[in-house]
């Protein structure tokens, strides 16, 4: 196939959400929304729904590496999104897996530390390993306010711009502190020298489960499509915000999943129905 027409290939290294709202399930929907081919290397299998996480079963480290080796050797990888890791052993496996890819491969790190339901997804030892081993490999890190504060070891009420600078000091080339939990819903982008606000609308009547996964995956997809990091972050903001706005509030009894693919809109028009 003509290289100019080749579909970009994006790999999600993350956990599986049995409820289909977050994790690799959300990542694959976001990849499809952005027009790239999505692939996965599953780090953990979770039993969860819109209410909470009932169980987490880590995938063996050698299997994580094998998944990446398999897709990289045959299909190729134009960008990587890293999500839920969970343990130091998993993080070390991901580091080994990243070494299988070309050095210039963009890597977006979504430091998943707490589930939307409030469940803790990263222990202290794993957090230290994430800071030491993964963040320095990141092209873009996309923590929310709480995650940025935990990573940097500063109070959660710190100024978002200062949080962006503090996370940047840990090694990523660019940082987006997402604003989904702020009243004005503004993301803060830092490139090592300048702060750029990325404003957006808040959608309090939407559904947000999987919003962080959708944002980071859309950002990785746009890096694979050739966008510069700031432009990719702006597009990711738009896509994630729309997915929350159109979220499936009636799916489950807790925080409903985002709708990156316009499922409700297609139902309304009868599209896809036999």
PDB file of C-alpha atoms in Angstrom:
ATOM      1  CA  UNK A   1       0.000   0.000   0.000  1.00  0.00           C
ATOM      2  CA  UNK A   2       1.096   3.573  -0.725  1.00  0.00           C
ATOM      3  CA  UNK A   3       2.828   4.843   2.441  1.00  0.00           C
ATOM      4  CA  UNK A   4       0.882   8.120   2.248  1.00  0.00           C
ATOM      5  CA  UNK A   5      -2.409   6.230   2.409  1.00  0.00           C
ATOM      6  CA  UNK A   6      -1.485   3.785   5.152  1.00  0.00           C
ATOM      7  CA  UNK A   7      -3.811   3.839   8.137  1.00  0.00           C
ATOM      8  CA  UNK A   8      -1.921   4.859  11.303  1.00  0.00           C
ATOM      9  CA  UNK A   9      -1.538   2.115  13.901  1.00  0.00           C
ATOM     10  CA  UNK A  10      -1.909   2.936  17.590  1.00  0.00           C
ATOM     11  CA  UNK A  11      -1.276   0.570  20.492  1.00  0.00           C
ATOM     12  CA  UNK A  12      -3.008   0.767  23.860  1.00  0.00           C
ATOM     13  CA  UNK A  13      -1.107  -0.788  26.764  1.00  0.00           C
ATOM     14  CA  UNK A  14      -3.768  -0.783  29.463  1.00  0.00           C
ATOM     15  CA  UNK A  15      -6.259  -2.727  31.511  1.00  0.00           C
ATOM     16  CA  UNK A  16      -9.530  -4.261  30.377  1.00  0.00           C
ATOM     17  CA  UNK A  17     -12.834  -2.896  31.722  1.00  0.00           C
ATOM     18  CA  UNK A  18     -15.468  -5.626  31.675  1.00  0.00           C
ATOM     19  CA  UNK A  19     -18.167  -2.945  31.720  1.00  0.00           C
ATOM     20  CA  UNK A  20     -16.887  -1.527  28.428  1.00  0.00           C
ATOM     21  CA  UNK A  21     -16.666   2.045  29.686  1.00  0.00           C
ATOM     22  CA  UNK A  22     -12.971   2.646  30.283  1.00  0.00           C
ATOM     23  CA  UNK A  23      -9.633   0.903  29.716  1.00  0.00           C
ATOM     24  CA  UNK A  24      -8.829  -0.732  26.415  1.00  0.00           C
ATOM     25  CA  UNK A  25     -12.507  -0.792  25.474  1.00  0.00           C
ATOM     26  CA  UNK A  26     -12.668   3.017  25.646  1.00  0.00           C
ATOM     27  CA  UNK A  27      -9.302   3.258  23.896  1.00  0.00           C
ATOM     28  CA  UNK A  28     -10.434   1.192  20.917  1.00  0.00           C
ATOM     29  CA  UNK A  29     -13.573   3.308  20.557  1.00  0.00           C
ATOM     30  CA  UNK A  30     -11.486   6.497  20.634  1.00  0.00           C
ATOM     31  CA  UNK A  31      -9.059   5.097  18.067  1.00  0.00           C
ATOM     32  CA  UNK A  32     -11.964   4.245  15.772  1.00  0.00           C
ATOM     33  CA  UNK A  33     -13.425   7.724  16.294  1.00  0.00           C
ATOM     34  CA  UNK A  34     -10.105   9.247  15.185  1.00  0.00           C
ATOM     35  CA  UNK A  35      -9.666   7.030  12.129  1.00  0.00           C
ATOM     36  CA  UNK A  36      -6.678   4.944  13.201  1.00  0.00           C
ATOM     37  CA  UNK A  37      -6.214   1.192  13.621  1.00  0.00           C
ATOM     38  CA  UNK A  38      -6.246   0.257  17.297  1.00  0.00           C
ATOM     39  CA  UNK A  39      -4.289  -2.569  18.919  1.00  0.00           C
ATOM     40  CA  UNK A  40      -3.996  -3.669  22.535  1.00  0.00           C
ATOM     41  CA  UNK A  41      -1.581  -5.150  25.026  1.00  0.00           C
ATOM     42  CA  UNK A  42      -3.690  -5.925  28.087  1.00  0.00           C
ATOM     43  CA  UNK A  43      -1.987  -5.332  31.441  1.00  0.00           C
ATOM     44  CA  UNK A  44      -4.806  -6.461  33.736  1.00  0.00           C
ATOM     45  CA  UNK A  45      -8.263  -7.956  33.558  1.00  0.00           C
ATOM     46  CA  UNK A  46     -10.722  -6.171  35.802  1.00  0.00           C
ATOM     47  CA  UNK A  47     -14.182  -7.168  36.935  1.00  0.00           C
ATOM     48  CA  UNK A  48     -15.913  -3.808  37.019  1.00  0.00           C
ATOM     49  CA  UNK A  49     -19.036  -1.934  36.054  1.00  0.00           C
ATOM     50  CA  UNK A  50     -20.327   1.621  36.334  1.00  0.00           C
ATOM     51  CA  UNK A  51     -20.437   1.361  40.133  1.00  0.00           C
ATOM     52  CA  UNK A  52     -17.013   0.004  41.049  1.00  0.00           C
ATOM     53  CA  UNK A  53     -14.136  -2.407  40.577  1.00  0.00           C
ATOM     54  CA  UNK A  54     -14.787  -5.859  42.044  1.00  0.00           C
ATOM     55  CA  UNK A  55     -11.553  -7.625  41.087  1.00  0.00           C
ATOM     56  CA  UNK A  56      -8.238  -7.020  39.332  1.00  0.00           C
ATOM     57  CA  UNK A  57      -6.174  -9.857  37.857  1.00  0.00           C
ATOM     58  CA  UNK A  58      -2.776  -8.746  36.502  1.00  0.00           C
ATOM     59  CA  UNK A  59      -1.605 -10.252  33.229  1.00  0.00           C
ATOM     60  CA  UNK A  60       1.782 -12.021  33.555  1.00  0.00           C
ATOM     61  CA  UNK A  61       4.653  -9.685  32.622  1.00  0.00           C
ATOM     62  CA  UNK A  62       5.931 -12.005  29.903  1.00  0.00           C
ATOM     63  CA  UNK A  63       2.488 -11.993  28.285  1.00  0.00           C
ATOM     64  CA  UNK A  64       2.439  -8.202  28.223  1.00  0.00           C
ATOM     65  CA  UNK A  65       5.774  -8.151  26.411  1.00  0.00           C
ATOM     66  CA  UNK A  66       4.635 -10.919  24.057  1.00  0.00           C
ATOM     67  CA  UNK A  67       1.547  -8.935  23.048  1.00  0.00           C
ATOM     68  CA  UNK A  68       3.623  -5.903  22.109  1.00  0.00           C
ATOM     69  CA  UNK A  69       6.220  -8.006  20.317  1.00  0.00           C
ATOM     70  CA  UNK A  70       3.513  -9.714  18.289  1.00  0.00           C
ATOM     71  CA  UNK A  71       1.799  -6.582  16.995  1.00  0.00           C
ATOM     72  CA  UNK A  72       5.015  -4.595  16.556  1.00  0.00           C
ATOM     73  CA  UNK A  73       6.657  -7.356  14.529  1.00  0.00           C
ATOM     74  CA  UNK A  74       3.784  -7.748  12.093  1.00  0.00           C
ATOM     75  CA  UNK A  75       1.598  -4.628  12.073  1.00  0.00           C
ATOM     76  CA  UNK A  76       3.877  -1.898  13.382  1.00  0.00           C
ATOM     77  CA  UNK A  77       3.173   0.855  15.895  1.00  0.00           C
ATOM     78  CA  UNK A  78       2.918   4.579  15.091  1.00  0.00           C
ATOM     79  CA  UNK A  79       2.013   5.718  18.620  1.00  0.00           C
ATOM     80  CA  UNK A  80       1.393   4.231  22.049  1.00  0.00           C
ATOM     81  CA  UNK A  81      -1.100   5.050  24.761  1.00  0.00           C
ATOM     82  CA  UNK A  82      -0.250   3.705  28.228  1.00  0.00           C
ATOM     83  CA  UNK A  83      -3.050   3.446  30.772  1.00  0.00           C
ATOM     84  CA  UNK A  84      -3.578   1.255  33.836  1.00  0.00           C
ATOM     85  CA  UNK A  85      -0.399  -0.473  35.003  1.00  0.00           C
ATOM     86  CA  UNK A  86      -1.065  -1.401  38.630  1.00  0.00           C
ATOM     87  CA  UNK A  87       2.219  -2.908  39.814  1.00  0.00           C
ATOM     88  CA  UNK A  88       5.982  -2.508  39.579  1.00  0.00           C
ATOM     89  CA  UNK A  89       6.244  -5.870  37.800  1.00  0.00           C
ATOM     90  CA  UNK A  90       3.821  -4.685  35.138  1.00  0.00           C
ATOM     91  CA  UNK A  91       5.688  -1.407  34.754  1.00  0.00           C
ATOM     92  CA  UNK A  92       8.992  -3.197  34.250  1.00  0.00           C
ATOM     93  CA  UNK A  93       7.335  -5.351  31.582  1.00  0.00           C
ATOM     94  CA  UNK A  94       6.039  -2.247  29.813  1.00  0.00           C
ATOM     95  CA  UNK A  95       9.504  -0.694  29.859  1.00  0.00           C
ATOM     96  CA  UNK A  96      10.854  -3.859  28.247  1.00  0.00           C
ATOM     97  CA  UNK A  97       8.043  -3.756  25.688  1.00  0.00           C
ATOM     98  CA  UNK A  98       8.718  -0.108  24.791  1.00  0.00           C
ATOM     99  CA  UNK A  99      12.299  -1.076  24.002  1.00  0.00           C
ATOM    100  CA  UNK A 100      10.915  -3.210  21.169  1.00  0.00           C
ATOM    101  CA  UNK A 101       9.624  -0.095  19.384  1.00  0.00           C
ATOM    102  CA  UNK A 102      11.562   2.547  17.412  1.00  0.00           C
ATOM    103  CA  UNK A 103      12.942   5.277  19.653  1.00  0.00           C
ATOM    104  CA  UNK A 104      10.904   7.980  17.914  1.00  0.00           C
ATOM    105  CA  UNK A 105       7.538   6.310  18.596  1.00  0.00           C
ATOM    106  CA  UNK A 106       5.300   8.820  20.423  1.00  0.00           C
ATOM    107  CA  UNK A 107       4.151   7.620  23.850  1.00  0.00           C
ATOM    108  CA  UNK A 108       1.171   9.106  25.686  1.00  0.00           C
ATOM    109  CA  UNK A 109       0.992   8.215  29.370  1.00  0.00           C
ATOM    110  CA  UNK A 110      -2.322   8.453  31.189  1.00  0.00           C
ATOM    111  CA  UNK A 111      -1.272   7.800  34.800  1.00  0.00           C
ATOM    112  CA  UNK A 112      -4.356   5.856  35.865  1.00  0.00           C
ATOM    113  CA  UNK A 113      -4.243   5.909  39.647  1.00  0.00           C
ATOM    114  CA  UNK A 114      -7.871   6.077  40.779  1.00  0.00           C
ATOM    115  CA  UNK A 115     -10.948   4.703  39.023  1.00  0.00           C
ATOM    116  CA  UNK A 116     -13.970   6.943  38.355  1.00  0.00           C
ATOM    117  CA  UNK A 117     -15.692   5.005  41.146  1.00  0.00           C
ATOM    118  CA  UNK A 118     -12.911   5.944  43.590  1.00  0.00           C
ATOM    119  CA  UNK A 119     -11.109   2.573  43.643  1.00  0.00           C
ATOM    120  CA  UNK A 120      -7.324   2.813  44.014  1.00  0.00           C
ATOM    121  CA  UNK A 121      -5.623   1.329  40.948  1.00  0.00           C
ATOM    122  CA  UNK A 122      -1.934   2.026  41.687  1.00  0.00           C
ATOM    123  CA  UNK A 123      -0.071   1.169  44.888  1.00  0.00           C
ATOM    124  CA  UNK A 124       2.765   3.294  46.312  1.00  0.00           C
ATOM    125  CA  UNK A 125       5.579   1.109  44.984  1.00  0.00           C
ATOM    126  CA  UNK A 126       4.030   1.150  41.523  1.00  0.00           C
ATOM    127  CA  UNK A 127       3.609   4.920  41.657  1.00  0.00           C
ATOM    128  CA  UNK A 128       7.336   5.312  42.333  1.00  0.00           C
ATOM    129  CA  UNK A 129       8.132   2.976  39.440  1.00  0.00           C
ATOM    130  CA  UNK A 130       5.804   4.937  37.160  1.00  0.00           C
ATOM    131  CA  UNK A 131       7.647   8.146  37.999  1.00  0.00           C
ATOM    132  CA  UNK A 132      11.092   6.619  37.640  1.00  0.00           C
ATOM    133  CA  UNK A 133      10.611   4.288  34.665  1.00  0.00           C
ATOM    134  CA  UNK A 134       7.642   5.406  32.572  1.00  0.00           C
ATOM    135  CA  UNK A 135       7.242   9.191  32.774  1.00  0.00           C
ATOM    136  CA  UNK A 136      10.752   9.857  31.381  1.00  0.00           C
ATOM    137  CA  UNK A 137       9.711   7.823  28.309  1.00  0.00           C
ATOM    138  CA  UNK A 138       6.555   9.878  27.744  1.00  0.00           C
ATOM    139  CA  UNK A 139       6.076  12.221  24.847  1.00  0.00           C
ATOM    140  CA  UNK A 140       2.936  13.531  26.571  1.00  0.00           C
ATOM    141  CA  UNK A 141       1.654  12.828  30.079  1.00  0.00           C
ATOM    142  CA  UNK A 142      -2.058  13.485  30.694  1.00  0.00           C
ATOM    143  CA  UNK A 143      -2.803  13.442  34.454  1.00  0.00           C
ATOM    144  CA  UNK A 144      -5.893  15.014  35.946  1.00  0.00           C
ATOM    145  CA  UNK A 145      -5.508  17.383  38.900  1.00  0.00           C
ATOM    146  CA  UNK A 146      -5.500  14.648  41.560  1.00  0.00           C
ATOM    147  CA  UNK A 147      -3.102  12.426  39.610  1.00  0.00           C
ATOM    148  CA  UNK A 148      -0.708  15.297  38.927  1.00  0.00           C
ATOM    149  CA  UNK A 149      -0.634  16.167  42.623  1.00  0.00           C
ATOM    150  CA  UNK A 150       0.072  12.561  43.620  1.00  0.00           C
ATOM    151  CA  UNK A 151       2.816  12.175  41.033  1.00  0.00           C
ATOM    152  CA  UNK A 152       4.510  15.414  42.053  1.00  0.00           C
ATOM    153  CA  UNK A 153       3.957  14.902  45.787  1.00  0.00           C
ATOM    154  CA  UNK A 154       2.237  18.275  46.266  1.00  0.00           C
ATOM    155  CA  UNK A 155      -1.182  19.284  47.658  1.00  0.00           C
ATOM    156  CA  UNK A 156      -4.187  18.522  45.462  1.00  0.00           C
ATOM    157  CA  UNK A 157      -5.302  22.167  45.653  1.00  0.00           C
ATOM    158  CA  UNK A 158      -2.096  23.364  43.960  1.00  0.00           C
ATOM    159  CA  UNK A 159      -2.407  25.665  40.971  1.00  0.00           C
ATOM    160  CA  UNK A 160      -2.846  23.594  37.764  1.00  0.00           C
ATOM    161  CA  UNK A 161      -0.051  25.484  36.026  1.00  0.00           C
ATOM    162  CA  UNK A 162       2.327  24.658  38.853  1.00  0.00           C
ATOM    163  CA  UNK A 163       1.179  21.040  38.722  1.00  0.00           C
ATOM    164  CA  UNK A 164       1.953  20.936  35.004  1.00  0.00           C
ATOM    165  CA  UNK A 165       5.454  22.253  35.650  1.00  0.00           C
ATOM    166  CA  UNK A 166       5.992  19.814  38.505  1.00  0.00           C
ATOM    167  CA  UNK A 167       4.956  16.793  36.409  1.00  0.00           C
ATOM    168  CA  UNK A 168       7.081  18.031  33.502  1.00  0.00           C
ATOM    169  CA  UNK A 169      10.090  18.029  35.837  1.00  0.00           C
ATOM    170  CA  UNK A 170       9.594  14.263  36.201  1.00  0.00           C
ATOM    171  CA  UNK A 171      10.588  13.678  32.584  1.00  0.00           C
ATOM    172  CA  UNK A 172       7.813  13.842  29.975  1.00  0.00           C
ATOM    173  CA  UNK A 173       8.420  16.127  27.005  1.00  0.00           C
ATOM    174  CA  UNK A 174       4.927  17.644  27.283  1.00  0.00           C
ATOM    175  CA  UNK A 175       2.242  17.652  29.961  1.00  0.00           C
ATOM    176  CA  UNK A 176      -1.517  18.137  29.783  1.00  0.00           C
ATOM    177  CA  UNK A 177      -3.174  18.513  33.177  1.00  0.00           C
ATOM    178  CA  UNK A 178      -6.764  17.775  32.286  1.00  0.00           C
ATOM    179  CA  UNK A 179      -9.512  19.991  33.644  1.00  0.00           C
ATOM    180  CA  UNK A 180     -12.457  17.638  33.789  1.00  0.00           C
ATOM    181  CA  UNK A 181     -12.588  17.956  37.581  1.00  0.00           C
ATOM    182  CA  UNK A 182     -12.267  21.775  37.563  1.00  0.00           C
ATOM    183  CA  UNK A 183     -15.251  24.163  37.495  1.00  0.00           C
ATOM    184  CA  UNK A 184     -14.108  25.766  34.226  1.00  0.00           C
ATOM    185  CA  UNK A 185     -13.004  22.467  32.599  1.00  0.00           C
ATOM    186  CA  UNK A 186      -9.828  24.009  31.166  1.00  0.00           C
ATOM    187  CA  UNK A 187      -6.848  21.779  30.352  1.00  0.00           C
ATOM    188  CA  UNK A 188      -3.347  23.131  30.965  1.00  0.00           C
ATOM    189  CA  UNK A 189      -0.697  22.302  28.347  1.00  0.00           C
ATOM    190  CA  UNK A 190       3.008  22.785  29.179  1.00  0.00           C
ATOM    191  CA  UNK A 191       5.831  22.282  26.692  1.00  0.00           C
ATOM    192  CA  UNK A 192       8.706  23.003  29.041  1.00  0.00           C
ATOM    193  CA  UNK A 193       8.668  26.742  28.474  1.00  0.00           C
ATOM    194  CA  UNK A 194       5.143  28.031  27.867  1.00  0.00           C
ATOM    195  CA  UNK A 195       1.781  27.322  29.446  1.00  0.00           C
ATOM    196  CA  UNK A 196      -1.184  27.124  27.053  1.00  0.00           C
ATOM    197  CA  UNK A 197      -4.738  26.866  28.386  1.00  0.00           C
ATOM    198  CA  UNK A 198      -7.071  24.627  26.392  1.00  0.00           C
ATOM    199  CA  UNK A 199     -10.586  25.739  27.313  1.00  0.00           C
ATOM    200  CA  UNK A 200     -13.636  23.566  26.975  1.00  0.00           C
ATOM    201  CA  UNK A 201     -17.273  23.357  27.976  1.00  0.00           C
ATOM    202  CA  UNK A 202     -18.426  21.493  31.062  1.00  0.00           C
ATOM    203  CA  UNK A 203     -21.257  19.024  30.531  1.00  0.00           C
ATOM    204  CA  UNK A 204     -22.695  18.280  33.994  1.00  0.00           C
ATOM    205  CA  UNK A 205     -25.579  16.323  32.480  1.00  0.00           C
ATOM    206  CA  UNK A 206     -23.270  13.978  30.578  1.00  0.00           C
ATOM    207  CA  UNK A 207     -21.585  10.712  31.532  1.00  0.00           C
ATOM    208  CA  UNK A 208     -17.864  10.641  32.251  1.00  0.00           C
ATOM    209  CA  UNK A 209     -16.776   7.015  32.802  1.00  0.00           C
ATOM    210  CA  UNK A 210     -13.839   6.527  30.427  1.00  0.00           C
ATOM    211  CA  UNK A 211     -13.308  10.224  29.712  1.00  0.00           C
ATOM    212  CA  UNK A 212      -9.634  10.180  30.680  1.00  0.00           C
ATOM    213  CA  UNK A 213      -8.968   7.076  28.597  1.00  0.00           C
ATOM    214  CA  UNK A 214     -10.766   8.633  25.640  1.00  0.00           C
ATOM    215  CA  UNK A 215      -8.762  11.854  25.937  1.00  0.00           C
ATOM    216  CA  UNK A 216      -5.344  10.189  26.104  1.00  0.00           C
ATOM    217  CA  UNK A 217      -6.189   7.743  23.322  1.00  0.00           C
ATOM    218  CA  UNK A 218      -7.446  10.509  21.043  1.00  0.00           C
ATOM    219  CA  UNK A 219      -4.248  12.435  21.739  1.00  0.00           C
ATOM    220  CA  UNK A 220      -2.097   9.414  20.851  1.00  0.00           C
ATOM    221  CA  UNK A 221      -4.144   8.857  17.707  1.00  0.00           C
ATOM    222  CA  UNK A 222      -3.572  12.416  16.548  1.00  0.00           C
ATOM    223  CA  UNK A 223       0.161  12.139  17.174  1.00  0.00           C
ATOM    224  CA  UNK A 224       0.080   9.073  14.920  1.00  0.00           C
ATOM    225  CA  UNK A 225      -1.843  11.127  12.365  1.00  0.00           C
ATOM    226  CA  UNK A 226       0.994  13.656  12.305  1.00  0.00           C
ATOM    227  CA  UNK A 227      -0.370  16.409  14.562  1.00  0.00           C
ATOM    228  CA  UNK A 228       2.018  18.373  16.768  1.00  0.00           C
ATOM    229  CA  UNK A 229       1.443  17.772  20.512  1.00  0.00           C
ATOM    230  CA  UNK A 230      -0.471  21.008  21.194  1.00  0.00           C
ATOM    231  CA  UNK A 231      -2.773  20.505  18.208  1.00  0.00           C
ATOM    232  CA  UNK A 232      -3.257  16.860  19.216  1.00  0.00           C
ATOM    233  CA  UNK A 233      -4.143  17.945  22.764  1.00  0.00           C
ATOM    234  CA  UNK A 234      -6.718  20.403  21.442  1.00  0.00           C
ATOM    235  CA  UNK A 235      -8.352  17.771  19.262  1.00  0.00           C
ATOM    236  CA  UNK A 236      -8.323  15.272  22.132  1.00  0.00           C
ATOM    237  CA  UNK A 237     -10.040  17.839  24.362  1.00  0.00           C
ATOM    238  CA  UNK A 238     -12.816  18.318  21.801  1.00  0.00           C
ATOM    239  CA  UNK A 239     -13.356  14.601  21.290  1.00  0.00           C
ATOM    240  CA  UNK A 240     -13.371  13.731  24.994  1.00  0.00           C
ATOM    241  CA  UNK A 241     -15.709  16.614  25.840  1.00  0.00           C
ATOM    242  CA  UNK A 242     -18.165  15.570  23.122  1.00  0.00           C
ATOM    243  CA  UNK A 243     -18.010  11.969  24.344  1.00  0.00           C
ATOM    244  CA  UNK A 244     -18.942  13.128  27.856  1.00  0.00           C
ATOM    245  CA  UNK A 245     -21.701  15.381  26.517  1.00  0.00           C
ATOM    246  CA  UNK A 246     -23.205  12.473  24.593  1.00  0.00           C
ATOM    247  CA  UNK A 247     -22.483   9.967  27.361  1.00  0.00           C
ATOM    248  CA  UNK A 248     -24.737   6.984  27.928  1.00  0.00           C
ATOM    249  CA  UNK A 249     -26.291   8.014  31.219  1.00  0.00           C
ATOM    250  CA  UNK A 250     -28.806   5.178  31.183  1.00  0.00           C
ATOM    251  CA  UNK A 251     -26.150   2.443  30.931  1.00  0.00           C
ATOM    252  CA  UNK A 252     -25.600   1.047  34.424  1.00  0.00           C
ATOM    253  CA  UNK A 253     -26.593   2.552  37.759  1.00  0.00           C
ATOM    254  CA  UNK A 254     -23.371   4.467  38.390  1.00  0.00           C
ATOM    255  CA  UNK A 255     -21.348   6.857  36.261  1.00  0.00           C
ATOM    256  CA  UNK A 256     -22.367   5.961  32.720  1.00  0.00           C
ATOM    257  CA  UNK A 257     -19.789   5.492  29.953  1.00  0.00           C
ATOM    258  CA  UNK A 258     -18.794   8.189  27.507  1.00  0.00           C
ATOM    259  CA  UNK A 259     -20.007   7.827  23.940  1.00  0.00           C
ATOM    260  CA  UNK A 260     -17.100   8.441  21.582  1.00  0.00           C
ATOM    261  CA  UNK A 261     -18.779   6.747  18.618  1.00  0.00           C
ATOM    262  CA  UNK A 262     -22.157   8.491  18.638  1.00  0.00           C
ATOM    263  CA  UNK A 263     -24.167   5.412  19.560  1.00  0.00           C
ATOM    264  CA  UNK A 264     -27.106   7.421  20.899  1.00  0.00           C
ATOM    265  CA  UNK A 265     -27.189   9.675  17.835  1.00  0.00           C
ATOM    266  CA  UNK A 266     -27.325   6.644  15.557  1.00  0.00           C
ATOM    267  CA  UNK A 267     -30.138   5.153  17.621  1.00  0.00           C
ATOM    268  CA  UNK A 268     -32.069   8.400  17.329  1.00  0.00           C
ATOM    269  CA  UNK A 269     -31.847   8.356  13.543  1.00  0.00           C
ATOM    270  CA  UNK A 270     -32.336   4.598  13.228  1.00  0.00           C
ATOM    271  CA  UNK A 271     -28.891   4.198  11.667  1.00  0.00           C
ATOM    272  CA  UNK A 272     -27.521   0.660  11.896  1.00  0.00           C
ATOM    273  CA  UNK A 273     -30.879  -0.876  12.787  1.00  0.00           C
ATOM    274  CA  UNK A 274     -32.152  -3.727  10.678  1.00  0.00           C
TER     275      UNK A 274
END
